[in-house]
PDB file of C-alpha atoms in Angstrom:
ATOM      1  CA  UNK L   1       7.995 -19.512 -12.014  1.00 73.00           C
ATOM      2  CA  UNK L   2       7.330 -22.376  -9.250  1.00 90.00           C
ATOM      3  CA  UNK L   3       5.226 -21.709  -6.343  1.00 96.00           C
ATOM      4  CA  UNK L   4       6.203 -22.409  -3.163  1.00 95.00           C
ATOM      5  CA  UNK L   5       4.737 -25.145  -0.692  1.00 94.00           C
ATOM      6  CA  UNK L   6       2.769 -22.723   1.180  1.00 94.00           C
ATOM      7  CA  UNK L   7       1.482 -21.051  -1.882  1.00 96.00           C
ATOM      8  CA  UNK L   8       0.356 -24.478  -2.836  1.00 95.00           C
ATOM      9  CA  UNK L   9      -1.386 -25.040   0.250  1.00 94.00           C
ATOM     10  CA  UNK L  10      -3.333 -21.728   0.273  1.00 96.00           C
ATOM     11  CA  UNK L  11      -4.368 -22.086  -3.227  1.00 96.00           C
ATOM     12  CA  UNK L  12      -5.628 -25.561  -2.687  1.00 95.00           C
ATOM     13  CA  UNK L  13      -7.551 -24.562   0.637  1.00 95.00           C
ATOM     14  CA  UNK L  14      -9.154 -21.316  -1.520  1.00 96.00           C
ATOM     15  CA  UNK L  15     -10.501 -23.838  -3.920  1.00 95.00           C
ATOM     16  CA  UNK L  16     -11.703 -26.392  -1.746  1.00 95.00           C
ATOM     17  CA  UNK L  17     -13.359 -24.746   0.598  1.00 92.00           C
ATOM     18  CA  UNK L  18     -11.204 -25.397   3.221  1.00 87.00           C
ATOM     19  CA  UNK L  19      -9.392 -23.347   5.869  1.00 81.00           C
ATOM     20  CA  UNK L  20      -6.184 -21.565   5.204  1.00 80.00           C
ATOM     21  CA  UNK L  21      -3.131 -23.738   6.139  1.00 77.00           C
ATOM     22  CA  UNK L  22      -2.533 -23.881  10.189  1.00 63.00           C
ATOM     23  CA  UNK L  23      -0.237 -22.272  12.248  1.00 55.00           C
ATOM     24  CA  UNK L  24       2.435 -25.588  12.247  1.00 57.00           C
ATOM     25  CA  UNK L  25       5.138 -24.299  10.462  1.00 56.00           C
ATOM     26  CA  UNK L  26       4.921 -21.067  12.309  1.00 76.00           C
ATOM     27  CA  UNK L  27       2.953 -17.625  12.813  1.00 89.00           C
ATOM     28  CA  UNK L  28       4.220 -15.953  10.091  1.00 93.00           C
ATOM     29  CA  UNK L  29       3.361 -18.822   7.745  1.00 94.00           C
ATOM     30  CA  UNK L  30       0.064 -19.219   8.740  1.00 94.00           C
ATOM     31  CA  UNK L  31      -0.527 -15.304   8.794  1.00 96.00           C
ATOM     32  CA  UNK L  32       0.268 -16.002   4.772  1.00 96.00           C
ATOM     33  CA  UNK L  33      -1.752 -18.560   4.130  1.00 96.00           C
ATOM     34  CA  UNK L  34      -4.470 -16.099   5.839  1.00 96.00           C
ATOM     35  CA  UNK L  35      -4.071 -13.591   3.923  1.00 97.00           C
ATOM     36  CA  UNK L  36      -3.684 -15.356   0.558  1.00 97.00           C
ATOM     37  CA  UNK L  37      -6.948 -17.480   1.433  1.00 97.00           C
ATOM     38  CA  UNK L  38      -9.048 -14.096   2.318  1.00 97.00           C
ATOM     39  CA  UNK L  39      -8.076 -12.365  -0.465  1.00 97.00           C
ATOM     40  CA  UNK L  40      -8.750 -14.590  -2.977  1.00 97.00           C
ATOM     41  CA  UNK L  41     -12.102 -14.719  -1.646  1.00 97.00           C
ATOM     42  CA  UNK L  42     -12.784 -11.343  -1.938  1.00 97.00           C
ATOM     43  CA  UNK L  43     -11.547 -11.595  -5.180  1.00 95.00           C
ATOM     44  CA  UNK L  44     -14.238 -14.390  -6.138  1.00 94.00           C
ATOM     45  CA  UNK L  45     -16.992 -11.833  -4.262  1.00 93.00           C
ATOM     46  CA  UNK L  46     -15.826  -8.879  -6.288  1.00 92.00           C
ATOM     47  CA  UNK L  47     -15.736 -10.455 -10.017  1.00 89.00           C
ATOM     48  CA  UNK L  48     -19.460 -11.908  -8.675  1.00 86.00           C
ATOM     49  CA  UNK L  49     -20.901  -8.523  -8.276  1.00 84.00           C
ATOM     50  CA  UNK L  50     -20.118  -7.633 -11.782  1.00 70.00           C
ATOM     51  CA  UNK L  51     -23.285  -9.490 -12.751  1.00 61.00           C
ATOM     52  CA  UNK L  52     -25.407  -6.860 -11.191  1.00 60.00           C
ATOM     53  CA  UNK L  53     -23.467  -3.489 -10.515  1.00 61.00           C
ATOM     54  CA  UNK L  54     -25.625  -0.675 -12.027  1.00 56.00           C
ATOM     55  CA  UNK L  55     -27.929  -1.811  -9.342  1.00 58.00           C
ATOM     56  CA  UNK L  56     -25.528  -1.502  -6.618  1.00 69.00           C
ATOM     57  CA  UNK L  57     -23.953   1.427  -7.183  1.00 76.00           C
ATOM     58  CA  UNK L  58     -24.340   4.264  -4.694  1.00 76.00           C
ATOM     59  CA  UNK L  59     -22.456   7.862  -4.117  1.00 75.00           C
ATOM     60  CA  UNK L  60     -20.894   9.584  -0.718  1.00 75.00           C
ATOM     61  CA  UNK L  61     -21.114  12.900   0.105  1.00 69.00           C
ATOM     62  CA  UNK L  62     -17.495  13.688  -1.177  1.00 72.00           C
ATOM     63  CA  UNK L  63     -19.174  12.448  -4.519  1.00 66.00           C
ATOM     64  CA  UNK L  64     -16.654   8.927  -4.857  1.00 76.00           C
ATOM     65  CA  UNK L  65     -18.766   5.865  -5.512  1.00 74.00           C
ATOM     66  CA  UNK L  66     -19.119   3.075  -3.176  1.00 79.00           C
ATOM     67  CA  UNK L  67     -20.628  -0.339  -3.356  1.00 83.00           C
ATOM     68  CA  UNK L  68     -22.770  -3.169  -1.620  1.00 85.00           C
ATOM     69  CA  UNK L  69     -20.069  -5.843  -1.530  1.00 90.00           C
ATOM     70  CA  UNK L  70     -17.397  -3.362  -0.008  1.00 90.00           C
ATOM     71  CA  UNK L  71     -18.908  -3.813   3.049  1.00 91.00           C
ATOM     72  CA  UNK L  72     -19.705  -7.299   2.850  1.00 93.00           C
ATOM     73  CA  UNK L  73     -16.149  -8.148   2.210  1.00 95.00           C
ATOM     74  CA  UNK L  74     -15.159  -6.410   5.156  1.00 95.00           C
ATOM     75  CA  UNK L  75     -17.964  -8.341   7.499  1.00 95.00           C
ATOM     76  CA  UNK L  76     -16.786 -11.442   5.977  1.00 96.00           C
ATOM     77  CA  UNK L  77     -13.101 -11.101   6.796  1.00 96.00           C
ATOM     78  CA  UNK L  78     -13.820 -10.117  10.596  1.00 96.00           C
ATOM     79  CA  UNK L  79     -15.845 -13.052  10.774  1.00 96.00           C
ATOM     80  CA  UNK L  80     -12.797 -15.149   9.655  1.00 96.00           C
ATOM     81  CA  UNK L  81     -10.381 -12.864  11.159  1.00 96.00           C
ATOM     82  CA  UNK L  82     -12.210 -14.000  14.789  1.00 95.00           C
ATOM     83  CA  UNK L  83     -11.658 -17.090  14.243  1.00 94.00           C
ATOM     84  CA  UNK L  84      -8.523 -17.194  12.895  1.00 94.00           C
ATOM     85  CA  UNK L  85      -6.904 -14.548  15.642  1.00 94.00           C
ATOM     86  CA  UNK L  86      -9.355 -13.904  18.218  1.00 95.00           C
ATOM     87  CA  UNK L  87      -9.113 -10.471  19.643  1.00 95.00           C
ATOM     88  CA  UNK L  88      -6.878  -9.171  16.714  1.00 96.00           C
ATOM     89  CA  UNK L  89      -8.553  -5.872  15.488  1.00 96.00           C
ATOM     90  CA  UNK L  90      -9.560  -5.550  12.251  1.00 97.00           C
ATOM     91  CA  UNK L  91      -9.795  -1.708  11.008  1.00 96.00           C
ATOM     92  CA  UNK L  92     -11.242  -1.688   7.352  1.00 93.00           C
ATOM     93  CA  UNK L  93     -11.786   1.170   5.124  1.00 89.00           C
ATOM     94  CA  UNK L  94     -15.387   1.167   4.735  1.00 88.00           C
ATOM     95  CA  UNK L  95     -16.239  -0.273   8.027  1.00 86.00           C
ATOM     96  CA  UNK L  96     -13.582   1.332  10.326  1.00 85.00           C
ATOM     97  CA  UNK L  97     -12.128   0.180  13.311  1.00 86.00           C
ATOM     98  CA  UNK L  98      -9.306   0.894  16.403  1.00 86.00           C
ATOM     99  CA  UNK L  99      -5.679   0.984  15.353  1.00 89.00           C
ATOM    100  CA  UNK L 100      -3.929   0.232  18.150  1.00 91.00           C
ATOM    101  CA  UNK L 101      -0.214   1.044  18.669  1.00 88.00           C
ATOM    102  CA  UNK L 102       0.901  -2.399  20.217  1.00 94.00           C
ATOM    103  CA  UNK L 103      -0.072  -5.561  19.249  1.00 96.00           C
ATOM    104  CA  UNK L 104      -1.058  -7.498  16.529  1.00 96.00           C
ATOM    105  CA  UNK L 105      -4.199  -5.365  14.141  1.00 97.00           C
ATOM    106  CA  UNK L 106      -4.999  -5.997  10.477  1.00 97.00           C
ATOM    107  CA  UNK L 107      -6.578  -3.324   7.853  1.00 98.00           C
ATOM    108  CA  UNK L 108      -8.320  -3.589   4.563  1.00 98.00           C
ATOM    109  CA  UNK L 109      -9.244  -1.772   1.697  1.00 97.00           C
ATOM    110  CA  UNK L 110     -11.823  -3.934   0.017  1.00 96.00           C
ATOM    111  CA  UNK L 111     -12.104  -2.193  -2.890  1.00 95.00           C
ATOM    112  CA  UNK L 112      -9.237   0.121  -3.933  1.00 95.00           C
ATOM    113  CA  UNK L 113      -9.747   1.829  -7.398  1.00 92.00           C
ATOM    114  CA  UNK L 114     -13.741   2.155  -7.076  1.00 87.00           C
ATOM    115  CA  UNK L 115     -13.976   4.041  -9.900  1.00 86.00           C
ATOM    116  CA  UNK L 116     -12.162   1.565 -12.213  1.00 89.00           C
ATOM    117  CA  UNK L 117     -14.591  -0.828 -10.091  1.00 88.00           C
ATOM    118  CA  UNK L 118     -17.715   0.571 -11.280  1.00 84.00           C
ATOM    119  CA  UNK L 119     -16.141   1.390 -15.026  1.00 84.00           C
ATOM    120  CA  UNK L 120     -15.335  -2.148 -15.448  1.00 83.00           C
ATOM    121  CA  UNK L 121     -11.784  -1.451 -16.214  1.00 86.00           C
ATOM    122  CA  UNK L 122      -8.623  -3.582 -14.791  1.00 89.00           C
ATOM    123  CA  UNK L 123      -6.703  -1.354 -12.361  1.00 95.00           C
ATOM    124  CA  UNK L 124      -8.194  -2.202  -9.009  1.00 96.00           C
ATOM    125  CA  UNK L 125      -7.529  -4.446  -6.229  1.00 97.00           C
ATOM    126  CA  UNK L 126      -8.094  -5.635  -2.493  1.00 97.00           C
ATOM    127  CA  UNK L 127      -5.826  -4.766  -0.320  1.00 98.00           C
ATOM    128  CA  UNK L 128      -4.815  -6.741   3.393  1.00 98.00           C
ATOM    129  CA  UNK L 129      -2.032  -5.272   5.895  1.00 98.00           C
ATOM    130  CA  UNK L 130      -1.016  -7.222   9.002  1.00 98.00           C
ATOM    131  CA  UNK L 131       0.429  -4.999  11.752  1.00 97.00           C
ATOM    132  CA  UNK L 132       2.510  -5.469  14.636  1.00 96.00           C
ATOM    133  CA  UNK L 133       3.318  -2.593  17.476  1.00 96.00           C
ATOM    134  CA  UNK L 134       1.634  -0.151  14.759  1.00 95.00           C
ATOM    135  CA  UNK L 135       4.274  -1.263  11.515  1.00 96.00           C
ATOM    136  CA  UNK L 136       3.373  -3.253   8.521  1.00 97.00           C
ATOM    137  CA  UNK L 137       4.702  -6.278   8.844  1.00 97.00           C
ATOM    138  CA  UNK L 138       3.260  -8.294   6.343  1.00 98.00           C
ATOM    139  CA  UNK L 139       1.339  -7.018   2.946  1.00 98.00           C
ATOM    140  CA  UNK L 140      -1.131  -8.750   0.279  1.00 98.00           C
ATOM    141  CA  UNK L 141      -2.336  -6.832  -2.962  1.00 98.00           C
ATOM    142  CA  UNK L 142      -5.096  -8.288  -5.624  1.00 98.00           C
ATOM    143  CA  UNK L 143      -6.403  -7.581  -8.738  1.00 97.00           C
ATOM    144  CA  UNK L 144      -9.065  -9.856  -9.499  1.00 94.00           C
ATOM    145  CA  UNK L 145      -9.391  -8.724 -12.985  1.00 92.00           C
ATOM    146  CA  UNK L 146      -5.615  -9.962 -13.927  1.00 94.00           C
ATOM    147  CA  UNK L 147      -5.310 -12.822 -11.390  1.00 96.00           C
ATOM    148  CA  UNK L 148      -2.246 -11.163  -9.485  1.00 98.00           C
ATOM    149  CA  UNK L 149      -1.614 -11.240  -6.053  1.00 98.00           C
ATOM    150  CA  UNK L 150       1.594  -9.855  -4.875  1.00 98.00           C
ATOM    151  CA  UNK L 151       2.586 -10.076  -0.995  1.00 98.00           C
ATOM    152  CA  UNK L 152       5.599  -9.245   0.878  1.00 98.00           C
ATOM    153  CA  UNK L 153       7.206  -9.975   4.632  1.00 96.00           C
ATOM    154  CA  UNK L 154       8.851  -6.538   6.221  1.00 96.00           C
ATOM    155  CA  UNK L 155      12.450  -6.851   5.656  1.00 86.00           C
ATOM    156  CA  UNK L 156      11.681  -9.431   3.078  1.00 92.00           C
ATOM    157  CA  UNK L 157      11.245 -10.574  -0.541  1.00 94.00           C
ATOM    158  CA  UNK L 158       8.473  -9.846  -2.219  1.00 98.00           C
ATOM    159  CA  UNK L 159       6.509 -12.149  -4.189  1.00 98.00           C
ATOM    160  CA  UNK L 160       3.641 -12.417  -7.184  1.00 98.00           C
ATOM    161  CA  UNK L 161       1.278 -15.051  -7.855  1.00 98.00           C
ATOM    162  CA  UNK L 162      -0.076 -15.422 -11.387  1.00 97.00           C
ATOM    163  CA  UNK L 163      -3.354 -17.225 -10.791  1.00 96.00           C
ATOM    164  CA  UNK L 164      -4.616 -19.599 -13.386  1.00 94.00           C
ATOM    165  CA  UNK L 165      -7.675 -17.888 -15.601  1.00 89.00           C
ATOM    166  CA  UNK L 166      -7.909 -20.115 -18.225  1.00 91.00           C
ATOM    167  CA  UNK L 167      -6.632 -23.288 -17.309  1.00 92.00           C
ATOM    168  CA  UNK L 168      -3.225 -22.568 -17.723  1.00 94.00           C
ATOM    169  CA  UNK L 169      -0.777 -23.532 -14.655  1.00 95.00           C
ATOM    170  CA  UNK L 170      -0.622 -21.230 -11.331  1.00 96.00           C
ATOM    171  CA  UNK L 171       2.763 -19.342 -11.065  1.00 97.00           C
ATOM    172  CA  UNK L 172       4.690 -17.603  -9.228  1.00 97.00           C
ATOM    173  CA  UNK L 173       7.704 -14.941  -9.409  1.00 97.00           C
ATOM    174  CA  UNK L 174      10.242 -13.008  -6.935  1.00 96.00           C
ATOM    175  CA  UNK L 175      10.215  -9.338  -7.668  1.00 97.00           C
ATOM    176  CA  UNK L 176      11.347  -7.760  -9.346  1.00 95.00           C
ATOM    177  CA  UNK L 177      10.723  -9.215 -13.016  1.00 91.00           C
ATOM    178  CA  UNK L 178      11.892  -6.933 -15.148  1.00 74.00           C
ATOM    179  CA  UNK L 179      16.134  -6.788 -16.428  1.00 61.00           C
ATOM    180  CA  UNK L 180      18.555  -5.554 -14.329  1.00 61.00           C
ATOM    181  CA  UNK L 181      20.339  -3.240 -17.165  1.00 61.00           C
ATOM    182  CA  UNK L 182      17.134  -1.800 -18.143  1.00 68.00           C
ATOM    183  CA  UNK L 183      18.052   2.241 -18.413  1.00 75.00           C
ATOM    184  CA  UNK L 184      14.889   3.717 -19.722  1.00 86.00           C
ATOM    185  CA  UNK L 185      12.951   5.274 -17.197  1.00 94.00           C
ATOM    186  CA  UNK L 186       9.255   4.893 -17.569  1.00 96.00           C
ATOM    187  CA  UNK L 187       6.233   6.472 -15.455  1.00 97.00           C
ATOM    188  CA  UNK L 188       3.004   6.356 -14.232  1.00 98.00           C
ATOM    189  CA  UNK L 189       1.274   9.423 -12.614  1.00 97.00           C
ATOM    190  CA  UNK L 190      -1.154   8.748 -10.362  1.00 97.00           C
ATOM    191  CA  UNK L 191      -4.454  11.452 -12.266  1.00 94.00           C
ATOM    192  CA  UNK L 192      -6.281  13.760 -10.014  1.00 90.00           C
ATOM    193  CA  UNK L 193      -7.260  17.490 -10.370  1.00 88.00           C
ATOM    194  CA  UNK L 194      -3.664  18.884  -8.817  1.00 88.00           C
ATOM    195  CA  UNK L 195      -1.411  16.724 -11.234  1.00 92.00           C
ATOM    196  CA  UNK L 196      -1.988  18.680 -14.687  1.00 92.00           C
ATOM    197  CA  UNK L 197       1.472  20.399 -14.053  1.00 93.00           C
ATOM    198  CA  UNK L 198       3.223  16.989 -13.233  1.00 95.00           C
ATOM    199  CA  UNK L 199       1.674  15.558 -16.149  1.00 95.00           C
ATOM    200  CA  UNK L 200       2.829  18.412 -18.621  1.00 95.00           C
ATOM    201  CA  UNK L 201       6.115  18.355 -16.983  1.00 95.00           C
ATOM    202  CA  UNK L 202       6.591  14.388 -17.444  1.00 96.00           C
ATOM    203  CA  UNK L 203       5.573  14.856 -20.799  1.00 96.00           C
ATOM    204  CA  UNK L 204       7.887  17.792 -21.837  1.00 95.00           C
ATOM    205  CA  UNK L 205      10.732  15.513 -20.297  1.00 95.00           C
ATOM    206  CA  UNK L 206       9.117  12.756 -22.357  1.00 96.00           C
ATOM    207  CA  UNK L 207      10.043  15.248 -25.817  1.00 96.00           C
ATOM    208  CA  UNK L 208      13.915  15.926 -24.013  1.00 94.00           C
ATOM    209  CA  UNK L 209      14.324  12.020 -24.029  1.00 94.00           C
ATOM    210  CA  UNK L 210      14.939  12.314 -20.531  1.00 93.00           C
ATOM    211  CA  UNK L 211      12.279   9.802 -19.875  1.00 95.00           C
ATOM    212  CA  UNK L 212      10.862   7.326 -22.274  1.00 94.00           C
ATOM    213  CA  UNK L 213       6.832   6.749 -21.092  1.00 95.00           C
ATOM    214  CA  UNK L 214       4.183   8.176 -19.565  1.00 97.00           C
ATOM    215  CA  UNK L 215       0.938   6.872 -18.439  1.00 96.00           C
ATOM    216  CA  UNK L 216      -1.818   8.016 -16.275  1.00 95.00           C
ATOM    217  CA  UNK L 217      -4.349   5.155 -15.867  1.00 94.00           C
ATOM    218  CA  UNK L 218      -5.677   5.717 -12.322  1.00 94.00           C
ATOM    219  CA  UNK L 219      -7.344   3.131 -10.205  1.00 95.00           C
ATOM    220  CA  UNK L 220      -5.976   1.933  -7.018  1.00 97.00           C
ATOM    221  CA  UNK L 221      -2.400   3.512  -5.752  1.00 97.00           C
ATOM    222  CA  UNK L 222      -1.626   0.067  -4.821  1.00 98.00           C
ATOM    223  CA  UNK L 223      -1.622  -1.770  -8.072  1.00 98.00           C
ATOM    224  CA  UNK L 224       0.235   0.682  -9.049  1.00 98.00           C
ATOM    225  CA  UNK L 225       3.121   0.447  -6.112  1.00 98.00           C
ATOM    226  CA  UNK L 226       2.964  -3.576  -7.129  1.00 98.00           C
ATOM    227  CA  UNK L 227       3.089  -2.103 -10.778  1.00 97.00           C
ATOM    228  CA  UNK L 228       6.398  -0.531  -9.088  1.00 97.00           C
ATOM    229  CA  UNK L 229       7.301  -3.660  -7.533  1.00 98.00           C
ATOM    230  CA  UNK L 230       7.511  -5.287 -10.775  1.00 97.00           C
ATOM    231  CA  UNK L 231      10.203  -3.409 -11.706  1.00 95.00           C
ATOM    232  CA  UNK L 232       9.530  -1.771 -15.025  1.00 93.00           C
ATOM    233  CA  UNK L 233       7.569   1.846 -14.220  1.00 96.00           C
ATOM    234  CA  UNK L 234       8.351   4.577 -11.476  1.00 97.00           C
ATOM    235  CA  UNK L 235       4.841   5.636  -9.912  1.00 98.00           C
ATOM    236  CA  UNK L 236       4.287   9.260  -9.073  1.00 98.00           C
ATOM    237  CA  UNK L 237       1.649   9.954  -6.792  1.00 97.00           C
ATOM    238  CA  UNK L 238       0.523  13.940  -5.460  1.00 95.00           C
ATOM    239  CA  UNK L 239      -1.208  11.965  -2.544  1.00 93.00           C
ATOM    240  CA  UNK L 240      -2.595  15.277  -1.471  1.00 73.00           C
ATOM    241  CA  UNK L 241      -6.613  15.153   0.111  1.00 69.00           C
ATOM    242  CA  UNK L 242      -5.286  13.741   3.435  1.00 83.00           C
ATOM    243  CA  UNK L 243      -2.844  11.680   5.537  1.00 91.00           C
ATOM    244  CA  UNK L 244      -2.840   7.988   4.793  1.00 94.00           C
ATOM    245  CA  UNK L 245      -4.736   5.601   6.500  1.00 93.00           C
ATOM    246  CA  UNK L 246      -3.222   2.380   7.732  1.00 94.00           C
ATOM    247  CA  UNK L 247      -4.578   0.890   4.514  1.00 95.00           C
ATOM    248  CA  UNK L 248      -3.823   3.162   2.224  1.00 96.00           C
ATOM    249  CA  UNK L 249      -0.058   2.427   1.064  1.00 97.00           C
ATOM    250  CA  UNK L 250       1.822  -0.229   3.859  1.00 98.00           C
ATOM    251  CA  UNK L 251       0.991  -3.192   1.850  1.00 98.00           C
ATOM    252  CA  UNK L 252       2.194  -1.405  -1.578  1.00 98.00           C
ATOM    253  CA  UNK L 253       5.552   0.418   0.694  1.00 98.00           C
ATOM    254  CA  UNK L 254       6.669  -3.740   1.997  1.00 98.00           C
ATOM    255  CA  UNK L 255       6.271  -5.000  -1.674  1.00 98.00           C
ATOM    256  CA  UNK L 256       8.593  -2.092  -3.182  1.00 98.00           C
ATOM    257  CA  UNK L 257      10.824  -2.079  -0.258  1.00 98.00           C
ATOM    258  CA  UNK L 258      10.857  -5.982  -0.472  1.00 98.00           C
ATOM    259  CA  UNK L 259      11.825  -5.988  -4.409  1.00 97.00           C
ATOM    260  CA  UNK L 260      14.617  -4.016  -3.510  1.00 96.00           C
ATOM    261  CA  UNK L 261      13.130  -0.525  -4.011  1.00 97.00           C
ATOM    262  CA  UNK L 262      11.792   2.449  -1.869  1.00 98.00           C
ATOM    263  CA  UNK L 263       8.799   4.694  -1.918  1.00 98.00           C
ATOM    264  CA  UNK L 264       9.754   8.233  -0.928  1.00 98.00           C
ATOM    265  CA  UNK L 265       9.356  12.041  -0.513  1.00 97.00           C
ATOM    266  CA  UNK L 266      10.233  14.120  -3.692  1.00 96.00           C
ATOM    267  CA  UNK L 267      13.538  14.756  -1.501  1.00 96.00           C
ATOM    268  CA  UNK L 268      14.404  11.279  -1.554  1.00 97.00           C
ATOM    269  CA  UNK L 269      13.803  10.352   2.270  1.00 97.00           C
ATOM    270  CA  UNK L 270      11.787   7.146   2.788  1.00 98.00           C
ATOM    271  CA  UNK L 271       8.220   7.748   3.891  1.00 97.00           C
ATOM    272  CA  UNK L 272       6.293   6.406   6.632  1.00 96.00           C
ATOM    273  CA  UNK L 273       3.478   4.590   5.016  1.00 95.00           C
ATOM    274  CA  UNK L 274       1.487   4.532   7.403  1.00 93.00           C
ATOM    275  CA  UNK L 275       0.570   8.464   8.259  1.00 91.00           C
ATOM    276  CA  UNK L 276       2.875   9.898   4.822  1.00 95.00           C
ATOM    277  CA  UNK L 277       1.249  13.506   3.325  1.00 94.00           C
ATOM    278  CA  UNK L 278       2.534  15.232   0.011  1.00 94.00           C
ATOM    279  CA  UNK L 279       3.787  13.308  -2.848  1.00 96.00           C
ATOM    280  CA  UNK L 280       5.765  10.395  -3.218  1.00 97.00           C
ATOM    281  CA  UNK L 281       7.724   8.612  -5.669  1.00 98.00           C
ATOM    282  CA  UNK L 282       7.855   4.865  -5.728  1.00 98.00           C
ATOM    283  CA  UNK L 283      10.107   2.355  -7.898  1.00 97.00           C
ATOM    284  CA  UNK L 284      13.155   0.161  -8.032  1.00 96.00           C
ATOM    285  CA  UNK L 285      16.117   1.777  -9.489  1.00 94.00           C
ATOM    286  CA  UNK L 286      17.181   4.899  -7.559  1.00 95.00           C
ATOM    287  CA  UNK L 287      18.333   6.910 -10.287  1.00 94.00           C
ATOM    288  CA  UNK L 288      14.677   6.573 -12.324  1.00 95.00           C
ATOM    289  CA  UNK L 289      13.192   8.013  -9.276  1.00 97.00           C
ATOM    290  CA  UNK L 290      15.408  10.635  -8.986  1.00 96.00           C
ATOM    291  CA  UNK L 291      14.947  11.582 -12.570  1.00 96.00           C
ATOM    292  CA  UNK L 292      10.966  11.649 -11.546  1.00 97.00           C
ATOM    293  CA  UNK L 293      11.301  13.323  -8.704  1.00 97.00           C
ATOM    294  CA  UNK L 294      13.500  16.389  -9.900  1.00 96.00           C
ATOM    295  CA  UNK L 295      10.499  16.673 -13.003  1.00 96.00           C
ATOM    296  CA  UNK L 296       7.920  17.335  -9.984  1.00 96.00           C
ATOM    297  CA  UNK L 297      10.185  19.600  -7.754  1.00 95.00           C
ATOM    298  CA  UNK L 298      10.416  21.711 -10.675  1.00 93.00           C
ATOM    299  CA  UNK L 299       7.092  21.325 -11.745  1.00 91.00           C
ATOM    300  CA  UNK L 300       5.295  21.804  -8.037  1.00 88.00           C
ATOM    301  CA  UNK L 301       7.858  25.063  -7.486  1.00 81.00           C
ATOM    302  CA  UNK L 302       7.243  27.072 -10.272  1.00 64.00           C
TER     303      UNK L 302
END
C-alpha cells in the first residue's frame, strides 16, 4: 500500500501549488506526474462546484445535462497542457478538438457520469488519455467523491491511488486487489433504455446461481472499467448511441488490460477502444466474462 516516488512527487506538487514533477527521469514519467497533477485539480474544481450546482445546471438538445465547470476544466488543462507540451493537441469532450493520427494528442472527459454529477451521487469521474500515433498509451481515471485515481502505462501495470480524505495516510495499490481464487462471478450493467432484457437475463442467471450479483448503478463507464480493474465485478455495457470517442473508454481499456484483464466484444475478441460500437464486456478473469457474455448473446438474440 506504498506509493511510489513519483506518486509522491505529484501529490506533493498538487498540494503545493507547484508544477508537476519535470521531465528528468524521462517522458513517460513526467507525462505521469502530468496527468496525476491535472487531474487532481479538476478534482478540487469539481467537489468546489457542489456549493452552487442548481444554479449551474443547464440541458442539451439530446436532453443530458451539462455544466459550467465542464468547460472550465477543459480551458484550464489546455492552458497547462501548452505549457507543459507545446503543440500537443488537446481534444476534450465538451470543448472538442483535432485527433490526429501521428503524434503525440491528449483527450478529456471532464465530467463523465453527469447525471450522478448533478444527483450528487458517487459514481463519476474525470477522465485524461495520452495518445501516441492515434493509441492510448497512457490512461488516468478520478472520482473525486471517493479519492481514487487509477492510471495505467499501455503494456503496463495498472495502478490506484487512495487519496487521503480525512487525514488518514495516501496509498497506493497494483491492480488488481481482489483474491486470486475468487470464483463467484459478480456484475454490473451499465442502465440505459436498451438493457431491460440484459438486466432480466442477469437476474434470472442470478436465481440459477450461475452468477452471484447484480448491480446497475450508472454513472460514468469508466469508473466502472476501474471498478473492473479492481478485480471483483465484470462490467457489461450495451454501448449502443454511437461509436466511441477517443475519450470515451482508452483510459478505462489500459487499466483493465494493465490488471491483467481485457474489455471485449460479446464474442470474446478484444475491442478497439478507441472507435468500438455494440456491447462490450470488461473484467479480469476470463471465464466470469464469458459467463456474462453468453447471458447477453442469449438475451440480445431472442
Amino acid at each position: 500500500m506504498t506509493l511510489n516516488k513519483l506518486e509522491i512527487a505529484s501529490l506533493e506538487a498538487f498540494r503545493s501549488g507547484s508544477p508537476s514533477p519535470g521531465p528528468e527521469s524521462g517522458e513517460t514519467e513526467a507525462w505521469i506526474g502530468f496527468g496525476i497533477v491535472q487531474l487532481l485539480i479538476a478534482a478540487r474544481a469539481l467537489r468546489s462546484a457542489h456549493v452552487a450546482l442548481r444554479k449551474n445546471v443547464e440541458f442539451k438538445e439530446d436532453g443530458s445535462p451539462t455544466v459550467l465547470v465542464e468547460q472550465q476544466i477543459e480551458a484550464r488543462l489546455r492552458e497547462a497542457l501548452a505549457e507543459f507540451a507545446p503543440g500537443v493537441p488537446l481534444v476534450g469532450e465538451e470543448t472538442g478538438g483535432s485527433f490526429p493520427s501521428s503524434g503525440l494528442a491528449v483527450a478529456i472527459d471532464p465530467l463523465d457520469g453527469t447525471w450522478a454529477f448533478v444527483t450528487g451521487t458517487e459514481t463519476y469521474t474525470t477522465v485524461l488519455t495520452v495518445f501516441r500515433d492515434g493509441a492510448p498509451k497512457l490512461g488516468f481515471i478520478l472520482n473525486p467523491k471517493t479519492g481514487e485515481l487509477g492510471y495505467a502505462l499501455a503494456e503496463g501495470p495498472s495502478r490506484l491511488l487512495q487519496l487521503s480524505l480525512y487525514g488518514e495516510p495516501d496509498a497506493a495499490v497494483s491492480l488488481p486487489t481482489t483474491l486470486e481464487n475468487q470464483s463467484k462471478v459478480l456484475v454490473n450493467v451499465h442502465p440505459g433504455r436498451a438493457a431491460g432484457g440484459l438486466v432480466g437475463g442477469l437476474y434470472e442467471a442470478w436465481r440459477r446461481d450461475d452468477v452471484q450479483m447484480v448491480k446497475s448503478p450508472g454513472g460514468s463507464p469508466s469508473w466502472a472499467l476501474l471498478e473492473a480493474a479492481k478485480g471483483a465485478f465484470v462490467y457489461a455495457n450495451l454501448w449502443a448511441l454511437r461509436a466511441a470517442e477517443p475519450y470515451d473508454l482508452a483510459a478505462g481499456t489500459l487499466l483493465v488490460r494493465g490488471a491483467g484483464g481485457d474489455i471485449t466484444d460479446l464474442e470474446g475478441r478484444s475491442i478497439d477502444a478507441t472507435r468500438h460500437e455494440g456491447p462490450f464486456i470488461a473484467g479480469i478473469d476470463g471465464a466470469a466474462r464469458s459467463v456474462v457474455a453468453a447471458i447477453a448473446r442469449e438475451v440480445l438474440d431472442t
